[in-house]
Tab-separated table of C-alpha atoms and ligand atoms in Angstrom:
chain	number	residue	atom	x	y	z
A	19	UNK	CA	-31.238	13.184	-12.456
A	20	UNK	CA	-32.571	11.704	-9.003
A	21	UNK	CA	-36.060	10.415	-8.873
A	22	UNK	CA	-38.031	9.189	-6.234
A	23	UNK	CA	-37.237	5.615	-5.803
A	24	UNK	CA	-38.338	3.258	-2.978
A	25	UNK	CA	-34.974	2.439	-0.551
A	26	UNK	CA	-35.378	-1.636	0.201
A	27	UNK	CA	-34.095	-2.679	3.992
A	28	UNK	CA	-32.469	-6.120	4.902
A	29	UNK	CA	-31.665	-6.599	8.409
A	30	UNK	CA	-28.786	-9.190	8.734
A	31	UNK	CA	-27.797	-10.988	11.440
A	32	UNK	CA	-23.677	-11.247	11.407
A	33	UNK	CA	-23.181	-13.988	13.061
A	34	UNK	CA	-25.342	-16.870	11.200
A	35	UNK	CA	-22.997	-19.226	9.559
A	36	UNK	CA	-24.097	-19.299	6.258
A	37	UNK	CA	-24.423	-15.424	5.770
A	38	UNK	CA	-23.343	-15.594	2.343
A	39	UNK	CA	-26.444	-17.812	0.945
A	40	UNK	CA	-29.292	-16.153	3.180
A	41	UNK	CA	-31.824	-14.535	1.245
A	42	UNK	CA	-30.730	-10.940	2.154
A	43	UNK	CA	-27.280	-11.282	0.935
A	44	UNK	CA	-28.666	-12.841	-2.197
A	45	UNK	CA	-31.313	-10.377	-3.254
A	46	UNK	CA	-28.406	-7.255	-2.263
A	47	UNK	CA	-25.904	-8.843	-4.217
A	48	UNK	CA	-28.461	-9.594	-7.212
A	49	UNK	CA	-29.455	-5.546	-6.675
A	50	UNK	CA	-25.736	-4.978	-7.314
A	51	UNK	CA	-25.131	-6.900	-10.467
A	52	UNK	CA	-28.278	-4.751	-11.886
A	53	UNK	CA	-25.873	-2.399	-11.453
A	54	UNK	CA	-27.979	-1.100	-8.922
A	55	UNK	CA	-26.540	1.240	-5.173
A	56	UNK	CA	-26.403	-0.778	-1.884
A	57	UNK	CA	-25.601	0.526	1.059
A	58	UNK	CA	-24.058	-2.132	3.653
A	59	UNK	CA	-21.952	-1.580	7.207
A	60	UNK	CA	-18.037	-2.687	6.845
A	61	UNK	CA	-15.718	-2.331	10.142
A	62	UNK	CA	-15.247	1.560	9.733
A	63	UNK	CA	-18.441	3.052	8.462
A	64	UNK	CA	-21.089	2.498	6.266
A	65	UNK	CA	-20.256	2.243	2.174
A	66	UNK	CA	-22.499	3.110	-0.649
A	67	UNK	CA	-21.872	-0.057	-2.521
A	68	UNK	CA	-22.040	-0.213	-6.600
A	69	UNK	CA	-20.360	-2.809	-9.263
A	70	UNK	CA	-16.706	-0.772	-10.013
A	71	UNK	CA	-16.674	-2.228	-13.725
A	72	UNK	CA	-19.754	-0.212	-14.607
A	73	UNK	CA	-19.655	3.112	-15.784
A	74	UNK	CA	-23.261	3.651	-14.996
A	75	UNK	CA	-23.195	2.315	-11.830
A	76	UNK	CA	-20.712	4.201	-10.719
A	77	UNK	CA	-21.800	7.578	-11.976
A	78	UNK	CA	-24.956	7.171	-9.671
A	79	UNK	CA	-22.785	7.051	-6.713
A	80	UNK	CA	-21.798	10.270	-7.244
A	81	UNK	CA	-25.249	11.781	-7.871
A	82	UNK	CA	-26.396	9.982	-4.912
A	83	UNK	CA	-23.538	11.164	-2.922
A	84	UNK	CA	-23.712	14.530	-4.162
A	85	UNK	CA	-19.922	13.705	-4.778
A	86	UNK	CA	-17.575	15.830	-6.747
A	87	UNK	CA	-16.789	13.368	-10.023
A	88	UNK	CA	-12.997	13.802	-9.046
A	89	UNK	CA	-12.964	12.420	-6.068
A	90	UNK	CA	-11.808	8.513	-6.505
A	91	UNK	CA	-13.572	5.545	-4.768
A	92	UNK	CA	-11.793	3.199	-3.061
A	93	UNK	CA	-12.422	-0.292	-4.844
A	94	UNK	CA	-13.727	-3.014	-1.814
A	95	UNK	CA	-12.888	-6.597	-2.633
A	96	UNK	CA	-13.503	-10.338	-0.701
A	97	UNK	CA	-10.477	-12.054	-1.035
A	98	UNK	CA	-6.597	-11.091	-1.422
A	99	UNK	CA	-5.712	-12.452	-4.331
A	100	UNK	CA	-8.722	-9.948	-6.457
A	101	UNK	CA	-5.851	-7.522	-6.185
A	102	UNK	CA	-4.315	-9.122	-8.816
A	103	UNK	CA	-7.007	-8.623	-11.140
A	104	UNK	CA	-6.985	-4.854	-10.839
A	105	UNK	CA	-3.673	-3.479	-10.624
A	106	UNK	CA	-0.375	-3.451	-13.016
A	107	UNK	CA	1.985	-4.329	-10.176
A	108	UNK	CA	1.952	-5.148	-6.771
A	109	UNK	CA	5.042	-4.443	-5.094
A	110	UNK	CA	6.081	-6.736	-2.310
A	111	UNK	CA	5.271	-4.223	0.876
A	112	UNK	CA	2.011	-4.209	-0.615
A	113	UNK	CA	1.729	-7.442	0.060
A	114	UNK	CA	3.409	-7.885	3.333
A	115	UNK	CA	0.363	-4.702	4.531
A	116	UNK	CA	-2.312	-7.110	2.903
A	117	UNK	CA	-1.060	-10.164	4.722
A	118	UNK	CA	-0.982	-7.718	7.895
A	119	UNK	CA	-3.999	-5.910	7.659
A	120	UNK	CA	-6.344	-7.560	5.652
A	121	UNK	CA	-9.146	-8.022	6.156
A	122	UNK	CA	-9.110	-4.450	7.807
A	123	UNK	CA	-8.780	-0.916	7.965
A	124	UNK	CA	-6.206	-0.437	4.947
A	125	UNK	CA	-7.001	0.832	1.683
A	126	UNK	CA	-3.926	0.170	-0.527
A	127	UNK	CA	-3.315	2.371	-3.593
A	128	UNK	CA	-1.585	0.634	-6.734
A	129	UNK	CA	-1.269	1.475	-10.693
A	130	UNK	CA	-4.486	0.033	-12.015
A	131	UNK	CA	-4.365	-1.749	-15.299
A	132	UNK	CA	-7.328	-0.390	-16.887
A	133	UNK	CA	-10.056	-3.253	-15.856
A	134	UNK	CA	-12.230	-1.279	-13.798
A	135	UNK	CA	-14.318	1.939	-14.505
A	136	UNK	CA	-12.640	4.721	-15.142
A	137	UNK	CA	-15.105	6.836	-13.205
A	138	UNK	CA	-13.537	4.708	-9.749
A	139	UNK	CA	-10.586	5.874	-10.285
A	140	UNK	CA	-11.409	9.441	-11.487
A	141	UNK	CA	-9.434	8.932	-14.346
A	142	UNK	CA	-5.990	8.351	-12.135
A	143	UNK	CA	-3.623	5.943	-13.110
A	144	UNK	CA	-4.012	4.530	-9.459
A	145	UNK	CA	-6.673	2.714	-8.023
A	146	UNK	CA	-7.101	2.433	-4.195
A	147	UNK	CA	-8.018	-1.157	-3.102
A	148	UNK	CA	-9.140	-2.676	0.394
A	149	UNK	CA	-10.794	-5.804	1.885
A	150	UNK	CA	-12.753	-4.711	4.455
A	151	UNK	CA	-13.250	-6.843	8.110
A	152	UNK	CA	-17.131	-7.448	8.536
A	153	UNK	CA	-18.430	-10.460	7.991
A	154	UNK	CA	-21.763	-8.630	5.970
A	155	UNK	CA	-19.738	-6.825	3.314
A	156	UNK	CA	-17.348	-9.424	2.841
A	157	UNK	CA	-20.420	-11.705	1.994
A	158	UNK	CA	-21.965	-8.993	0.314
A	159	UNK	CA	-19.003	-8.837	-2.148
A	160	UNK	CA	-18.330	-12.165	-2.839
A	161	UNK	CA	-22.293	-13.164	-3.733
A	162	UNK	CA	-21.992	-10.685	-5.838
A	163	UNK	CA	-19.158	-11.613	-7.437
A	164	UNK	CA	-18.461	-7.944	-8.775
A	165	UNK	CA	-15.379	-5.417	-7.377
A	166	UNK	CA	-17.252	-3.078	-5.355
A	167	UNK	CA	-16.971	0.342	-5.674
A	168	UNK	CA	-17.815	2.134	-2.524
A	169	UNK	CA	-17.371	5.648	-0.666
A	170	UNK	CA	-18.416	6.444	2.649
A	171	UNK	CA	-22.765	6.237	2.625
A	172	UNK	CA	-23.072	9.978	3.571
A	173	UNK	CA	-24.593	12.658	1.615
A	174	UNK	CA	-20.825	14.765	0.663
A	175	UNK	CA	-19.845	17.015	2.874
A	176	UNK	CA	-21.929	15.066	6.015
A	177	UNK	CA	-20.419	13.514	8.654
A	178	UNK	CA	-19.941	9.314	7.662
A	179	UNK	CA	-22.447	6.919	8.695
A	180	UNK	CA	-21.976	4.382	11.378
A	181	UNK	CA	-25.497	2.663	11.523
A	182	UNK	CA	-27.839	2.148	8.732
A	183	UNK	CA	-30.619	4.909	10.105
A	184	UNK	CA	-27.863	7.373	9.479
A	185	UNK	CA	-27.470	6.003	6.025
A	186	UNK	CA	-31.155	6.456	5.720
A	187	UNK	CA	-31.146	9.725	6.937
A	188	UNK	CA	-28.642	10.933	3.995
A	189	UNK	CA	-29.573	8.764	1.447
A	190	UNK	CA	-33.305	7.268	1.536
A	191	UNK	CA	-35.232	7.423	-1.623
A	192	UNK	CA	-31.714	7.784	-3.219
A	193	UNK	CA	-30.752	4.478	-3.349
A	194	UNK	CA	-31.958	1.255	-3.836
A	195	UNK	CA	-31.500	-0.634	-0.580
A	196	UNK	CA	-29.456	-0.761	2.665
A	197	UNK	CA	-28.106	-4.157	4.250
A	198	UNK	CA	-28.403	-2.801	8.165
A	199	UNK	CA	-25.660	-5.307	10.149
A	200	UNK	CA	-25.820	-2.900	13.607
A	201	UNK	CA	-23.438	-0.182	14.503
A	202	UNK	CA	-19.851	0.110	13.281
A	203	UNK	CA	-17.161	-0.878	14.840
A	204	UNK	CA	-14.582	1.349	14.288
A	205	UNK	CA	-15.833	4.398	13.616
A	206	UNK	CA	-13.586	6.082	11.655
A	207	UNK	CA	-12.469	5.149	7.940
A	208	UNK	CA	-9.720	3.084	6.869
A	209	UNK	CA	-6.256	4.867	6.325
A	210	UNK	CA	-5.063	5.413	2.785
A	211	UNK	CA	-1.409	4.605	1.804
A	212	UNK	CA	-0.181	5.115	-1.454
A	213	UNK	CA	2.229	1.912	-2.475
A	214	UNK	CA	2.345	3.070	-6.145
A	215	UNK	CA	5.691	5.037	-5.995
A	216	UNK	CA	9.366	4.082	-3.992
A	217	UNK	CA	8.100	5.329	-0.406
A	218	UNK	CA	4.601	4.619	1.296
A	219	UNK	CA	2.906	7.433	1.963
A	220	UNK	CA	-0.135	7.734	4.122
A	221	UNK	CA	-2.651	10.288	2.096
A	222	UNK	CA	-5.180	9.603	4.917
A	223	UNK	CA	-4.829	8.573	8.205
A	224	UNK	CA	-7.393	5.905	9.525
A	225	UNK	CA	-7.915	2.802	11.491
A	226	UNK	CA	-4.012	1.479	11.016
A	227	UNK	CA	-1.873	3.530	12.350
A	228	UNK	CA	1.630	5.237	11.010
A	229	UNK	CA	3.378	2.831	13.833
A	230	UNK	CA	1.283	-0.398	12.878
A	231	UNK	CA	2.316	-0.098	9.530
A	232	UNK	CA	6.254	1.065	10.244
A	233	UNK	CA	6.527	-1.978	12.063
A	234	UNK	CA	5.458	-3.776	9.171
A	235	UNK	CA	7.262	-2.029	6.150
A	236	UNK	CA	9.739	0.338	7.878
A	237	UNK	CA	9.666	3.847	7.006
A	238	UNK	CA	6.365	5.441	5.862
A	239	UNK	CA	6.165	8.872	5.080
A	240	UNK	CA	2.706	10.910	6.158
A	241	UNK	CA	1.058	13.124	3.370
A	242	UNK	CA	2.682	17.104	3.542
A	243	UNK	CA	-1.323	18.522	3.777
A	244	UNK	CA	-2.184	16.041	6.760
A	245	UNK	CA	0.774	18.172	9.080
A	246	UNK	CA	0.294	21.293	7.569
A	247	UNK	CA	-1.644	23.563	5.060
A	248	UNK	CA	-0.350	22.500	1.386
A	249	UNK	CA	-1.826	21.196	-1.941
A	250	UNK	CA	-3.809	18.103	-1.160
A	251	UNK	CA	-2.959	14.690	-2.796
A	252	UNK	CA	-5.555	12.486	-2.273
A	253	UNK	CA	-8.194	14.346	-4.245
A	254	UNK	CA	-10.759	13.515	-1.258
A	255	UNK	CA	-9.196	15.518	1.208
A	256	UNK	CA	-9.600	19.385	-0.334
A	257	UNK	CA	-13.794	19.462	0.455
A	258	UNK	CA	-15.446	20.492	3.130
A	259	UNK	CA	-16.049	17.116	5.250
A	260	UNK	CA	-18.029	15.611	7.890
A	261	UNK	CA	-19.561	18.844	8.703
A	262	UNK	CA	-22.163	19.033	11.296
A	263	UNK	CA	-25.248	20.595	10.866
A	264	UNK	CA	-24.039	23.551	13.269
A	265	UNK	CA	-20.147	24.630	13.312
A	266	UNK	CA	-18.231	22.691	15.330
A	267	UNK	CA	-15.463	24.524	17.039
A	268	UNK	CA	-12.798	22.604	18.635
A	269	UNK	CA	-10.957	23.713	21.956
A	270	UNK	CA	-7.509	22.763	22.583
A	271	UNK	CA	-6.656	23.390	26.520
A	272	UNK	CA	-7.534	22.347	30.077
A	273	UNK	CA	-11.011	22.020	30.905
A	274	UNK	CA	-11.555	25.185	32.652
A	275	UNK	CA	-10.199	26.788	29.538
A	276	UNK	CA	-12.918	24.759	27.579
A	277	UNK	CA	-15.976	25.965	30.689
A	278	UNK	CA	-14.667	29.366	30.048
A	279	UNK	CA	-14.847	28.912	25.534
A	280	UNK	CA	-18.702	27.910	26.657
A	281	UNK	CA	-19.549	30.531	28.616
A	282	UNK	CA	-18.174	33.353	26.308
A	283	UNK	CA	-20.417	31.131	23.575
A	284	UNK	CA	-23.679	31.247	25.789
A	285	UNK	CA	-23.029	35.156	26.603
A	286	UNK	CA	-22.848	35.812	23.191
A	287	UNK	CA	-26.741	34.792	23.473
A	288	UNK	CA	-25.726	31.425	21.179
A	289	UNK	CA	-27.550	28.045	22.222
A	290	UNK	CA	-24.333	25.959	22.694
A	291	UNK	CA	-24.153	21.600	21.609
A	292	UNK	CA	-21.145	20.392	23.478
A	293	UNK	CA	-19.770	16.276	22.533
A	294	UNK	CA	-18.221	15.931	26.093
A	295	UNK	CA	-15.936	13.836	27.848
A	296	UNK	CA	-17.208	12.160	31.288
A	297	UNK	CA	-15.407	14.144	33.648
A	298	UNK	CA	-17.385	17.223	32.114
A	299	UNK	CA	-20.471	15.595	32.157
A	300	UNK	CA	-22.690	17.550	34.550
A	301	UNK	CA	-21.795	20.601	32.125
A	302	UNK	CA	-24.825	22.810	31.264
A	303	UNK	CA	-25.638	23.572	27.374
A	304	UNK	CA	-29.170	23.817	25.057
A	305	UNK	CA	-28.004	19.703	23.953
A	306	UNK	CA	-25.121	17.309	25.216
A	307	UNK	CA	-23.603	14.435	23.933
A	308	UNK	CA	-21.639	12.442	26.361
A	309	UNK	CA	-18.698	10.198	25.160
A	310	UNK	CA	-18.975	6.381	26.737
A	311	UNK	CA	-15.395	7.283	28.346
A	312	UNK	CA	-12.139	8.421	27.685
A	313	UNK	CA	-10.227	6.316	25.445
A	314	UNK	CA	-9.561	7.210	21.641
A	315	UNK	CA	-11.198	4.372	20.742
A	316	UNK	CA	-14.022	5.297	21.896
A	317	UNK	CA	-14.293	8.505	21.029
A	318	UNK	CA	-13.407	7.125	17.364
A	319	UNK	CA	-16.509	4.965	17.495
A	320	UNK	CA	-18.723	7.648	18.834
A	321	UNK	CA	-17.614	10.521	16.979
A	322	UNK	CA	-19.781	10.718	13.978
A	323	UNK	CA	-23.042	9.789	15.755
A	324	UNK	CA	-22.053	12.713	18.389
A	325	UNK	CA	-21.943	15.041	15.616
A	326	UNK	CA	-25.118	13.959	14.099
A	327	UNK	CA	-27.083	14.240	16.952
A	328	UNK	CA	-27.094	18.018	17.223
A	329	UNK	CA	-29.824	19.684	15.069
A	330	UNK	CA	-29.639	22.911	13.482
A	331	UNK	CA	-33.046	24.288	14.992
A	332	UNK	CA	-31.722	23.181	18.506
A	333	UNK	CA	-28.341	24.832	18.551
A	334	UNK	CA	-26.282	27.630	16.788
A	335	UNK	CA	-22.637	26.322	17.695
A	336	UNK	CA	-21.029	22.938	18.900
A	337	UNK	CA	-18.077	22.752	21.057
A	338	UNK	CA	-15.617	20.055	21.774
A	339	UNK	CA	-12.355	19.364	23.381
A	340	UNK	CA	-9.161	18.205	21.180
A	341	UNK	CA	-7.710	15.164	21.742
A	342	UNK	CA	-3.964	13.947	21.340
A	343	UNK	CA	-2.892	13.975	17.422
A	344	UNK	CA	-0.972	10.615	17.666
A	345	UNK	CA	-2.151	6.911	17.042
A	346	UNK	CA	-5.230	6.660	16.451
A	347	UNK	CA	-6.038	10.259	17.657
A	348	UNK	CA	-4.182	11.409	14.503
A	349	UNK	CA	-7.216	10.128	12.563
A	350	UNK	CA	-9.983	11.665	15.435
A	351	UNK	CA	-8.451	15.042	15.275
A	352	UNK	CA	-8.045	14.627	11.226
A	353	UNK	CA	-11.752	14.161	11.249
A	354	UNK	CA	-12.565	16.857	13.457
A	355	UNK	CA	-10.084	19.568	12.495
A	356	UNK	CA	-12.304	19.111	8.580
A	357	UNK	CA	-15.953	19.102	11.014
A	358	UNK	CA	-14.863	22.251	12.223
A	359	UNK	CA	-13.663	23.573	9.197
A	360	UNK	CA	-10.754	24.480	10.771
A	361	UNK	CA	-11.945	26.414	13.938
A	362	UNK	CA	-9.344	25.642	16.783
A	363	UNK	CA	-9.302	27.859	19.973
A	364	UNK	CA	-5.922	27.383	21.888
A	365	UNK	CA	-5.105	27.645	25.503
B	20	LIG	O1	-13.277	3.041	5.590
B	20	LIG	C1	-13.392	3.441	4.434
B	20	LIG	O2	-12.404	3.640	3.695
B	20	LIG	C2	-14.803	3.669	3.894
B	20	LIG	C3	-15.523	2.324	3.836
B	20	LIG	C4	-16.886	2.418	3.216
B	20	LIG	O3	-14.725	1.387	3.166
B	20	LIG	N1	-14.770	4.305	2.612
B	20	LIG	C5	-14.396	5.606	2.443
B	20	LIG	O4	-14.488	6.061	1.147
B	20	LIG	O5	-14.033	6.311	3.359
B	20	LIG	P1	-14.487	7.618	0.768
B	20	LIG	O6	-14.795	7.658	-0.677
B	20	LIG	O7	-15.394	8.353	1.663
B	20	LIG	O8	-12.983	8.046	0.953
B	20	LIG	C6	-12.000	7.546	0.069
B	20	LIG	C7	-10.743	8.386	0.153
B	20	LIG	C8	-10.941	9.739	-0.481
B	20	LIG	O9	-10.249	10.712	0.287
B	20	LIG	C9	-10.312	9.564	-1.859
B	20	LIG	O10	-9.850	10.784	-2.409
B	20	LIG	C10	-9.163	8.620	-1.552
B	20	LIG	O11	-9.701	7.728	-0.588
B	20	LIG	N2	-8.762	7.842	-2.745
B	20	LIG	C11	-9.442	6.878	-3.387
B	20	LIG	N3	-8.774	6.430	-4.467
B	20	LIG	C12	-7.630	7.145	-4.517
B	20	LIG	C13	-6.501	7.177	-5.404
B	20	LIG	N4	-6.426	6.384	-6.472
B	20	LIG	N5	-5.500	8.045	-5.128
B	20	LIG	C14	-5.559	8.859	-4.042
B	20	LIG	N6	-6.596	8.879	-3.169
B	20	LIG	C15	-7.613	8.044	-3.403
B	21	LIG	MG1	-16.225	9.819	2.852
């Protein structure tokens, strides 16, 4: 069941001091003890926002979403210490990542103890926590006063939202309001690490990377299906993902290798989308979408709005060079490897 209902906007400044008691903040949090969906920006994307102790709440995330009702939500909280209310155990590298990385790109999976909605945790005996570092959802949260359940605010299967028009292109008349607070940061979501069993192990790679958190905690291992093609264990990362309107195809090689992928494209009578890099800027194609510049971080921030801009009735196939698979390139090419469904053509 999804009716028709009217989407509500607040624009938010981030900066004013008293965020927290401005009348925005108030009448989203008030929307999400009604048990209501808000969608509101955190440092990595946008999250579709819902009270994790209600059942019904919850389940409307997932028709919203579109969202397969196995797929677990990560649990968004305002202060440290919430973590406690939640989970069974927290084990003490758990805690030495949340004095790290919190508030930030880390969401930390533990054994829940059974006070949240079961439909979170997709009926898991884990739940996968994280504080998140913008100043909007953290006051968002707290006026609240609820645990907030939230995914990324796509439509599943659509790249993630890093501005609230994206949000609104996915999800208006879905959902009752969106908190707009500007452009993302980050760009791509936070990185999952389970710290339920003897050895961290990253199930999804993210903002923090593998050698952030090693020099934290020591040894963490990375999820088999991230390296290679085995059974996924974060339930998330078996369905299609992030996919752009057109396939993406990703080209791993020099860049006449990647002039010479576009012109066998164009001969083949295809109207080509290319995300580019500046030094391949004055390349020809039916729609372009030039990166700021070079470094991962940018291309991070950029990636999901690059892929959103091409339209299906403008081009038939969307091209893109690979980038390094380490730091946080690990998470870019994670990303894009699932946008392209796998399509990878190698020098
Ligand atoms: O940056 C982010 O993490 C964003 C913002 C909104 O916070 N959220 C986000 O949520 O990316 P979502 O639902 O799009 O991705 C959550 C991922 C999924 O792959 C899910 O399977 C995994 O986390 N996950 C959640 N709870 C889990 C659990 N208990 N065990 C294993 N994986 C879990
Ligand atoms: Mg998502």
């Amino acid at each position: 069941m999804m009716s028709y209902q009217q989407t509500k906007y607040w624009s938010v400044d981030n900066i004013v001091d008293n965020l927290i008691e401005s009348k925005e903040i108030q009448e989203a949090a008030a929307f999400l003890r009604e048990g209501k969906l808000v969608a509101f920006p955190t440092e990595t994307v946008y999250g579709l926002g819902a009270s994790a102790r209600s059942d019904e709440a919850v389940t409307s995330i997932f028709t919203a979403k579109g969202r397969p009702a196995d797929n677990p939500l990560i649990v968004h909280i305002s202060q440290q210490k919430d973590v406690y209310n939640f989970t069974k155990s927290v084990p003490e590298k758990a805690e030495k990542l949340m004095e790290k990385f919190w508030p930030g790109a880390l969401t930390i999976i533990l054994a829940h103890n059974g006070r949240l909605s079961t439909k979170v945790t997709a009926g898991l005996s884990t739940v996968g926590l994280r504080m998140p570092d913008h100043p909007v959802a953290l006051a968002l949260i707290e006026a609240s006063g609820e645990p907030i359940a939230a995914p990324s605010a796509n439509r599943s299967g659509r790249p993630s939202p890093t501005t609230a028009a994206h949000t609104a292109e996915d999800l208006q008349g879905r959902i009752a309001g969106i908190v707009d607070g500007g452009a993302t940061g980050l760009g791509v979501e936070s990185t999952v690490i389970d710290c339920s069993g003897e050895l961290p192990i990253i199930l999804r790679p993210g903002g923090v990377t593998q050698s952030q958190l090693e020099a934290v905690i020591g040894r963490v291992e990375v999820d088999q299906s991230l390296t290679e093609e085995a059974a996924p264990r974060s339930p998330g990362m078996k369905y299609k993902h992030y996919a752009p309107e057109a396939p993406l195809t990703l080209v791993d090689g020099d860049e006449d290798f990647f002039r010479s992928c576009v012109r066998k494209h164009k001969e083949n009578g295809e109207k080509v989308g290319l995300i580019l890099f500046p030094a391949l800027a004055s390349m020809e194609a039916d729609a372009v979408y030039i990166l700021s510049d070079n470094r991962i971080e940018t291309t991070a921030r950029e990636l999901y709005s690059a892929l959103r801009t091409f339209k299906k009735s403008e081009v038939d196939h969307i091209l893109m060079q690979a980038v390094p698979a380490d730091e946080l390139g690990f998470a870019v090419m994670n990303r894009l490897v699932k946008a392209a469904g796998g399509r990878i053509l190698t020098q």
